[in-house]
PDB file of C-alpha atoms in Angstrom:
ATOM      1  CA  UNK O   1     264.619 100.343 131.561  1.00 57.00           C
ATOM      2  CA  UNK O   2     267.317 103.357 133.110  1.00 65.00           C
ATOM      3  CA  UNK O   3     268.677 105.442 130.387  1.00 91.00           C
ATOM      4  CA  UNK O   4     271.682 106.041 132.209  1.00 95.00           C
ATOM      5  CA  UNK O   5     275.018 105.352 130.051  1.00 96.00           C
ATOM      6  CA  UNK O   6     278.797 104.932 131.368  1.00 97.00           C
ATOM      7  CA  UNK O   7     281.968 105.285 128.949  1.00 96.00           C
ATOM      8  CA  UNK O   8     284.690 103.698 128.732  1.00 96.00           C
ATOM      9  CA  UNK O   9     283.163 100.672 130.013  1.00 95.00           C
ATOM     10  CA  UNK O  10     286.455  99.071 130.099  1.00 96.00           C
ATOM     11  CA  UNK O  11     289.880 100.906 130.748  1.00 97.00           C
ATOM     12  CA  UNK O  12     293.231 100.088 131.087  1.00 96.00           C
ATOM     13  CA  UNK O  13     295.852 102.901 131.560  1.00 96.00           C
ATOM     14  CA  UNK O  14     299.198 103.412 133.250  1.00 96.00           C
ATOM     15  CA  UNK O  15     299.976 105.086 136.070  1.00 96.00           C
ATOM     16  CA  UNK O  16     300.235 108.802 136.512  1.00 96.00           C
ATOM     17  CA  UNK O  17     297.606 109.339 133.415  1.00 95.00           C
ATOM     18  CA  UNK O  18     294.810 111.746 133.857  1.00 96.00           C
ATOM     19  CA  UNK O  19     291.213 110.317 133.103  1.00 96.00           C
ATOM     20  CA  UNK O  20     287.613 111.218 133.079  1.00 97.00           C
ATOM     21  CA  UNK O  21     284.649 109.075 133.489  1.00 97.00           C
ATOM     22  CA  UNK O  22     281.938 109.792 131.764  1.00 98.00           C
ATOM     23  CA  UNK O  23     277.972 109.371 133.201  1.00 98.00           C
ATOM     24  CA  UNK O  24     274.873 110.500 131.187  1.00 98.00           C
ATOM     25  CA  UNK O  25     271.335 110.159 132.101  1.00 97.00           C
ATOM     26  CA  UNK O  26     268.211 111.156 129.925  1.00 94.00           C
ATOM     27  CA  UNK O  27     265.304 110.726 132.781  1.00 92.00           C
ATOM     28  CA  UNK O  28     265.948 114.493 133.971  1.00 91.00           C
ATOM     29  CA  UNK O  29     266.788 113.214 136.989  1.00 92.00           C
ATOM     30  CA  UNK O  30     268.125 115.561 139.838  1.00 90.00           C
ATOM     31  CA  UNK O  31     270.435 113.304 142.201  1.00 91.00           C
ATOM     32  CA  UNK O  32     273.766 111.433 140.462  1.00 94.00           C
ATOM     33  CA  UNK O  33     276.217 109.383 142.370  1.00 95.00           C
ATOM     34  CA  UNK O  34     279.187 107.492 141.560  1.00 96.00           C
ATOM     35  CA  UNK O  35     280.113 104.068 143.572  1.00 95.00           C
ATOM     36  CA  UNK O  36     283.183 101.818 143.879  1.00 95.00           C
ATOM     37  CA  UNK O  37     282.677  98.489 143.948  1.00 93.00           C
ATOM     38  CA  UNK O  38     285.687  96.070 144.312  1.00 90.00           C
ATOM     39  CA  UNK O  39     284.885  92.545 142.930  1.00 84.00           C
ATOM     40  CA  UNK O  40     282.453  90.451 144.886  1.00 82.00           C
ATOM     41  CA  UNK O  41     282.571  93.498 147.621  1.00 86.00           C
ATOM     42  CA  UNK O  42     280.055  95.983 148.907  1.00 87.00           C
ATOM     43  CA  UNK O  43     278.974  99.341 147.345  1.00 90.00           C
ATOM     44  CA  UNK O  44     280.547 102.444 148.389  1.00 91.00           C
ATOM     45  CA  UNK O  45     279.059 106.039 147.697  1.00 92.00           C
ATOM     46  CA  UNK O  46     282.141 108.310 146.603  1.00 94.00           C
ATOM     47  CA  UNK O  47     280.607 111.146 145.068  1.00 95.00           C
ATOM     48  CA  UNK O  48     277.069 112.365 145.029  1.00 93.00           C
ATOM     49  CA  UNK O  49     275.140 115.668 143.139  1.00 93.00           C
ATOM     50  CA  UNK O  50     271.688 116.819 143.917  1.00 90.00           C
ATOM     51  CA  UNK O  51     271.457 119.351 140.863  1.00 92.00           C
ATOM     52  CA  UNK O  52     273.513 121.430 138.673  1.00 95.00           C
ATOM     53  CA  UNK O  53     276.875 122.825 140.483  1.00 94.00           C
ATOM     54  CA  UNK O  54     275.681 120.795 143.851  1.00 92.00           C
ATOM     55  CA  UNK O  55     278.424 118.197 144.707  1.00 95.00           C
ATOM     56  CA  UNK O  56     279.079 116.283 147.866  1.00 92.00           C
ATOM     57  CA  UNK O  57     281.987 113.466 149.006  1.00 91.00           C
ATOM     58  CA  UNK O  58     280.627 110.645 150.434  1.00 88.00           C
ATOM     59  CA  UNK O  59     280.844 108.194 152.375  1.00 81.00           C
ATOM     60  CA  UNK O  60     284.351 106.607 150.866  1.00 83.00           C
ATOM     61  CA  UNK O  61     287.679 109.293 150.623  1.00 80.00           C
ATOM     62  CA  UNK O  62     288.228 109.221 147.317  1.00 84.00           C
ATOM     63  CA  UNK O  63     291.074 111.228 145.306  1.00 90.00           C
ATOM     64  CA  UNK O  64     288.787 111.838 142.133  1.00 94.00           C
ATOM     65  CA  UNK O  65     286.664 114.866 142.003  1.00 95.00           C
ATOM     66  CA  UNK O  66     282.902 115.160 140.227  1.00 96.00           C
ATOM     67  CA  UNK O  67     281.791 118.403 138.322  1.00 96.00           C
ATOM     68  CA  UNK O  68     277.339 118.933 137.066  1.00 97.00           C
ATOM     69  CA  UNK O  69     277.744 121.400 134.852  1.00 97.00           C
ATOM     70  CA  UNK O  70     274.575 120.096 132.969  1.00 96.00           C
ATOM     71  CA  UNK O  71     271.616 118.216 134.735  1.00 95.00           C
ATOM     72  CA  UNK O  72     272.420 115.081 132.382  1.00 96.00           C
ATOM     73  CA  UNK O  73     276.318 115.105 132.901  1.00 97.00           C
ATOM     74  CA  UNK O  74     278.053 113.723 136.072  1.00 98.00           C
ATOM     75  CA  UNK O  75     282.169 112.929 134.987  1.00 98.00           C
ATOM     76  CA  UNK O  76     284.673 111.657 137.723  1.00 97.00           C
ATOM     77  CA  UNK O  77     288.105 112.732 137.081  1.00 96.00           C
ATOM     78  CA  UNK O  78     291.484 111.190 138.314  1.00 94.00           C
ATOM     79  CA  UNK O  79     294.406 113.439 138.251  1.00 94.00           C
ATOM     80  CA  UNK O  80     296.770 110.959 138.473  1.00 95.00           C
ATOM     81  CA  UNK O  81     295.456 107.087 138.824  1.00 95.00           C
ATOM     82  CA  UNK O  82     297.373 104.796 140.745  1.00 95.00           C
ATOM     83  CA  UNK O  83     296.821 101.092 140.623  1.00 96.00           C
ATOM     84  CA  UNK O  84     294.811 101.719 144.070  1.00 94.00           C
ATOM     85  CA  UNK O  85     292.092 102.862 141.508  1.00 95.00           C
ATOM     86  CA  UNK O  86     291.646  99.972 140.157  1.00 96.00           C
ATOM     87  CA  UNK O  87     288.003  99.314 140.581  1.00 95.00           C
ATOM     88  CA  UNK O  88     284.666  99.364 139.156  1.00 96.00           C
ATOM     89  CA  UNK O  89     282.670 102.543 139.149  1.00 97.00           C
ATOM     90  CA  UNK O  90     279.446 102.699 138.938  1.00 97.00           C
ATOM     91  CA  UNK O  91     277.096 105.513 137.885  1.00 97.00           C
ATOM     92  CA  UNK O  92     273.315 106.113 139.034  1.00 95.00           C
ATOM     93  CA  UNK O  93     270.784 108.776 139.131  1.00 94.00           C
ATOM     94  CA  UNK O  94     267.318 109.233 141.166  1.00 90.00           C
ATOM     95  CA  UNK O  95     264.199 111.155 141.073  1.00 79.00           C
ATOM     96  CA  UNK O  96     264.075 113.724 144.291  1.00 71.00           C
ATOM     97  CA  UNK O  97     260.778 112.386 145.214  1.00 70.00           C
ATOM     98  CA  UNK O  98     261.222 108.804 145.663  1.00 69.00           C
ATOM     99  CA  UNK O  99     265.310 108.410 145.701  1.00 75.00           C
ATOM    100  CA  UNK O 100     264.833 104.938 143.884  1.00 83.00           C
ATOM    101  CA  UNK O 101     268.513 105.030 142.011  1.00 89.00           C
ATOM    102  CA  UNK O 102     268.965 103.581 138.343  1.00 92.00           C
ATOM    103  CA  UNK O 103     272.420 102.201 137.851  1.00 95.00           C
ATOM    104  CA  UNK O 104     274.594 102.477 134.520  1.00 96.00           C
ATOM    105  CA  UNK O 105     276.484  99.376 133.478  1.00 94.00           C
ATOM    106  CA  UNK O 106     279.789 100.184 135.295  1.00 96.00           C
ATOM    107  CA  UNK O 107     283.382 101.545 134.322  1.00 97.00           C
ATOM    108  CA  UNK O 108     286.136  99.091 135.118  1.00 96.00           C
ATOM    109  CA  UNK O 109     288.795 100.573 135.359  1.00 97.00           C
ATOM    110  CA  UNK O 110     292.429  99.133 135.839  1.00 97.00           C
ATOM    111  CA  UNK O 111     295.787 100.731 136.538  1.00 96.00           C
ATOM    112  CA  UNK O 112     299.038  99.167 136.023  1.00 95.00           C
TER     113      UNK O 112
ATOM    114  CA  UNK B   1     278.258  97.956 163.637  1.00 75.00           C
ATOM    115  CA  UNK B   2     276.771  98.254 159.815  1.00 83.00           C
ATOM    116  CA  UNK B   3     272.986  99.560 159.564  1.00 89.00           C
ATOM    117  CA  UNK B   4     271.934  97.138 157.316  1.00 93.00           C
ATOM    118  CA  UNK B   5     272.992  93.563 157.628  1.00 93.00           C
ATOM    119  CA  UNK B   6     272.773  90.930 154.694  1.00 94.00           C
ATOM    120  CA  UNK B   7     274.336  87.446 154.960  1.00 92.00           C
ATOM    121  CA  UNK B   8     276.790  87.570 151.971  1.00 90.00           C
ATOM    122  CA  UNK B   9     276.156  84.087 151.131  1.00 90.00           C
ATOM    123  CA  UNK B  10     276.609  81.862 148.846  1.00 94.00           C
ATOM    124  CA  UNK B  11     273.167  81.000 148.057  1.00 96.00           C
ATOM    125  CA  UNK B  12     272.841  77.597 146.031  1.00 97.00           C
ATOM    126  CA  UNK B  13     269.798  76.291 145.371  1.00 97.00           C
ATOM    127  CA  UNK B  14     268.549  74.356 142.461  1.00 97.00           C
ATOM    128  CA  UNK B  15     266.315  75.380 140.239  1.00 97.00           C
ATOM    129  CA  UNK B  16     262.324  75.031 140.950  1.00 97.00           C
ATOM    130  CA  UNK B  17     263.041  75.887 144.624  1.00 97.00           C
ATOM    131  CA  UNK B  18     262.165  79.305 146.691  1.00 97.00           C
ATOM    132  CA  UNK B  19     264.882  81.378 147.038  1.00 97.00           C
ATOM    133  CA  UNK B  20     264.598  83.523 150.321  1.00 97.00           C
ATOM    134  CA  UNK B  21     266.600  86.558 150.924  1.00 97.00           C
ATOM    135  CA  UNK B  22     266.548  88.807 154.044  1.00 96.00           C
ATOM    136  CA  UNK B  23     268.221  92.249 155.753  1.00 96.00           C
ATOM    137  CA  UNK B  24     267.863  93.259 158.866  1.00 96.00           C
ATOM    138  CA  UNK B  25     268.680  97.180 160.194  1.00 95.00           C
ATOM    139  CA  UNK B  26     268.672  99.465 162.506  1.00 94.00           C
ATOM    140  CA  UNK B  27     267.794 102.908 162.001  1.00 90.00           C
ATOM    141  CA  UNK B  28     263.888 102.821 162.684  1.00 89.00           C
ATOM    142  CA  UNK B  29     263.982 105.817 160.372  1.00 88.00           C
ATOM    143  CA  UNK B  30     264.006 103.928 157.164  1.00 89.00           C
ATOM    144  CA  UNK B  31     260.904 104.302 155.336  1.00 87.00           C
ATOM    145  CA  UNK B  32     261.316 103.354 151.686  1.00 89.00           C
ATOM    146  CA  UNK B  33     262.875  99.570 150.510  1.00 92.00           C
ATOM    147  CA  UNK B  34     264.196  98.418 147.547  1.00 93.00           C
ATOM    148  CA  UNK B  35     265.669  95.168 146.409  1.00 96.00           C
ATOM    149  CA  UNK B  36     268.465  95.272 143.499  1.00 96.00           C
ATOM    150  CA  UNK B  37     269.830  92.299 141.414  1.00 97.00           C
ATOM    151  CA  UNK B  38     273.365  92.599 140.210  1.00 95.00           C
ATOM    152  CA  UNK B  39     274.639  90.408 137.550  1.00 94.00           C
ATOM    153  CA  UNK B  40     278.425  89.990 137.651  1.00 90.00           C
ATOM    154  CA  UNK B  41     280.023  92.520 136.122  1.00 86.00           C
ATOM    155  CA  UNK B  42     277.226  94.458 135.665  1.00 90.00           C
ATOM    156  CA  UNK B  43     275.220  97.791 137.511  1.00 93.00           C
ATOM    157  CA  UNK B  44     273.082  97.049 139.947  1.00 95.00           C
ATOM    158  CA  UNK B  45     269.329  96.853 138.296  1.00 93.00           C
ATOM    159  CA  UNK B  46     266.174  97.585 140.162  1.00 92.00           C
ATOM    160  CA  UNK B  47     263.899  94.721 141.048  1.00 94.00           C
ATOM    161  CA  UNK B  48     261.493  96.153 143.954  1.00 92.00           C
ATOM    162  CA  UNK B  49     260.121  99.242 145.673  1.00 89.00           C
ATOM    163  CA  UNK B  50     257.959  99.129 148.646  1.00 89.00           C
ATOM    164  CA  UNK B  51     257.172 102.076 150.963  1.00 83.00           C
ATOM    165  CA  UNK B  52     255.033 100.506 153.932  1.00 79.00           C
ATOM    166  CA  UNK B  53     255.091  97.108 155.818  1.00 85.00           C
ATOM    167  CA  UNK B  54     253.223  93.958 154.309  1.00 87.00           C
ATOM    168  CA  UNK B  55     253.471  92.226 151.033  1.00 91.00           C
ATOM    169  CA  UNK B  56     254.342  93.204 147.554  1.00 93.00           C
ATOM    170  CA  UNK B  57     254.342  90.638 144.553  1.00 94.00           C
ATOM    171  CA  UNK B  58     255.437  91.381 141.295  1.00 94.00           C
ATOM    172  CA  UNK B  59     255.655  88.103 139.212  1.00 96.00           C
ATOM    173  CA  UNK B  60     258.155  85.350 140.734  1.00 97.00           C
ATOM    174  CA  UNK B  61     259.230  88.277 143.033  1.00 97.00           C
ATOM    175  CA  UNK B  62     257.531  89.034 146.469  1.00 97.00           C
ATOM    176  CA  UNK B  63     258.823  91.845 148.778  1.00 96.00           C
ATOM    177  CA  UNK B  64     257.928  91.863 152.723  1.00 96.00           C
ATOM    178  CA  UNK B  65     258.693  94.574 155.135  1.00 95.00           C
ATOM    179  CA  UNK B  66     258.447  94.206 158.528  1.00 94.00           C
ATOM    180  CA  UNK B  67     258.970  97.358 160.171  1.00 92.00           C
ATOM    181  CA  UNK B  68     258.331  96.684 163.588  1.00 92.00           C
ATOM    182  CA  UNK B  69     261.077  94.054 163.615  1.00 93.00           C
ATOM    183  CA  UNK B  70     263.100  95.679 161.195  1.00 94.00           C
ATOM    184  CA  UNK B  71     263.501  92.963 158.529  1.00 94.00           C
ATOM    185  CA  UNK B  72     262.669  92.671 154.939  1.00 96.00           C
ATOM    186  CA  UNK B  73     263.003  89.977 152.523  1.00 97.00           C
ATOM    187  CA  UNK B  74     262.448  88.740 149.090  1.00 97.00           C
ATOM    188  CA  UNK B  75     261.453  85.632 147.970  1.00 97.00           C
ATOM    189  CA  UNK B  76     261.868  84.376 144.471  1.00 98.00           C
ATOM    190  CA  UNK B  77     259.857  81.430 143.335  1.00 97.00           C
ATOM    191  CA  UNK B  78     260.293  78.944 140.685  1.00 97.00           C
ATOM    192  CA  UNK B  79     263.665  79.856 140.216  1.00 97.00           C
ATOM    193  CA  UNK B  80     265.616  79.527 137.607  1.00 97.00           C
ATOM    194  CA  UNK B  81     269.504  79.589 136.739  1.00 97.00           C
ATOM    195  CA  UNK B  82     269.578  82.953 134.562  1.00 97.00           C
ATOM    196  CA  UNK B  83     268.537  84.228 138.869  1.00 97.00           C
ATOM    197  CA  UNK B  84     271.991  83.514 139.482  1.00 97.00           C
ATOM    198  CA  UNK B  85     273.150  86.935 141.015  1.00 97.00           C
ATOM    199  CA  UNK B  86     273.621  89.331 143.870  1.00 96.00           C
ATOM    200  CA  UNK B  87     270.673  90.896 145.581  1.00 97.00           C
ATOM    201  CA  UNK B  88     271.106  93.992 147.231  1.00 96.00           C
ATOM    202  CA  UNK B  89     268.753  95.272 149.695  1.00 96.00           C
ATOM    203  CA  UNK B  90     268.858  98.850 150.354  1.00 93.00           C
ATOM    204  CA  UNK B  91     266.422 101.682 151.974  1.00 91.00           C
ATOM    205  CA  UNK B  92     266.534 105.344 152.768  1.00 87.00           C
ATOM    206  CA  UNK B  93     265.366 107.542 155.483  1.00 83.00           C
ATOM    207  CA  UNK B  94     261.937 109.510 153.950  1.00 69.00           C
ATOM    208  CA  UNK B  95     262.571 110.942 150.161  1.00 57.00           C
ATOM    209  CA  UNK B  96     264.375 114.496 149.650  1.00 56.00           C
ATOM    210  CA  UNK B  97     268.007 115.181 150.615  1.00 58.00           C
ATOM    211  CA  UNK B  98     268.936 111.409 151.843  1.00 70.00           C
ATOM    212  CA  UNK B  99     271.489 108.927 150.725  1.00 77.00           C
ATOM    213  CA  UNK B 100     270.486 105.069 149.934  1.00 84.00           C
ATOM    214  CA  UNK B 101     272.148 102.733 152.303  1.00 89.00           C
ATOM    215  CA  UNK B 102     273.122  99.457 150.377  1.00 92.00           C
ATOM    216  CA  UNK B 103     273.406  96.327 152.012  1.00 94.00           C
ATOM    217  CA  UNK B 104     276.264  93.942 151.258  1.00 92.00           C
ATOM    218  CA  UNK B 105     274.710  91.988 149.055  1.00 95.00           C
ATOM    219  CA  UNK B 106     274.007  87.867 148.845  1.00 96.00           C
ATOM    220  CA  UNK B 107     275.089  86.015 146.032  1.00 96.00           C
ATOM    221  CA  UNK B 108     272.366  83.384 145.069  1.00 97.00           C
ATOM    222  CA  UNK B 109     273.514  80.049 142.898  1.00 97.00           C
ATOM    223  CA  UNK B 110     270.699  78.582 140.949  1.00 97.00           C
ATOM    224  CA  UNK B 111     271.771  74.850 140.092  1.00 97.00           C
ATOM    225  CA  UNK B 112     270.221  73.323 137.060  1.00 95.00           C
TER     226      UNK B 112
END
């Protein structure tokens, strides 16, 4: 079973608020990403870290930024959410050998 | 066009019967496999792993890879309603410093 833990996992917040995202692992794992996922759609890579102060943007433009301060600790940050963030974000981690990523249950997020 | 293809479905089948999920891709590069279920609402959880082309079986779950026509699949036998999900292929070019690529996913309907 992943030890990997999202909070909130549910969120509802007006526009123009600032949030965070949190994302915690406890496998020591070097490699975090964070995904949006739309209901019933596909995956998409937004963020990605392979170690402490290592971030990348992926595939998806995305206005939140990432920070890994600490191997376990992976928040996303909106400056300002817009109901275009409404989504589900989803956390996971991977060993650098095999790459074989462990989800966390999800943020869903909503902004009216 | 997407490197990895999955028919999004829906999937119904009732319950007893084989379900049989495929992805076909493109990059010849891709080395390592995995298979994820997603409950709705839920992260994406790990089902299978394979590395190299053939047959892997873990319980009512078998994995195939078929490299040199650049297909994999999973089967589930005996299936049974709590199955009811989306199954996400996904695979990665060797292990350090890649990204997974997700498929889109196939929702599967087990009747009872």
């Amino acid at each position: 079973e992943a030890d990997i833990y999202q909070t909130p996992r549910y969120l509802v917040i007006g526009t123009g608020k600032k949030i965070t995202l949190e994302c915690s692992q406890t496998m020591g794992h070097d490699k975090m990403y964070w995904y949006q996922q739309d209901p019933g759609m596909e995956l998409h890579l937004i963020h990605y870290s392979y170690g402490v102060n290592s971030t990348e943007k992926g595939d998806l433009s995305s206005e939140s930024t990432v920070s890994r301060i600490r191997t376990e600790h992976f928040p996303l940050t909106l400056e300002s959410a817009r109901p275009s963030h409404t989504s589900q974000y989803l956390c996971a981690s991977s060993e650098f050998q095999t790459d074989t990523q462990y989800f966390g249950p999800g943020t869903r997020l909503t902004v009216l | 066009q997407k490197e990895v293809e999955q028919d999004p479905g829906p999937l119904s089948v009732p319950e007893g019967a084989i379900v049989s999920l495929n992805c076909t891709y493109s990059n010849s590069a891709f080395q390592y496999f995995m298979w994820y279920r997603q409950y709705s609402r839920k992260g994406p959880e790990l089902l299978m792993y394979t590395y190299s082309s053939g047959n892997k079986e873990d319980g009512r779950f078998t994995a195939q890879v078929d490299k040199s026509s650049k297909y994999i699949s999973l089967f589930i036998r005996d299936s049974q309603p709590s199955d009811s999900a989306t199954y996400l292929c996904a695979m990665i070019v060797g292990a350090a410093g890649n990204k997974l690529t997700f498929g889109g996913g196939t929702r599967v309907l087990v009747k009872p």
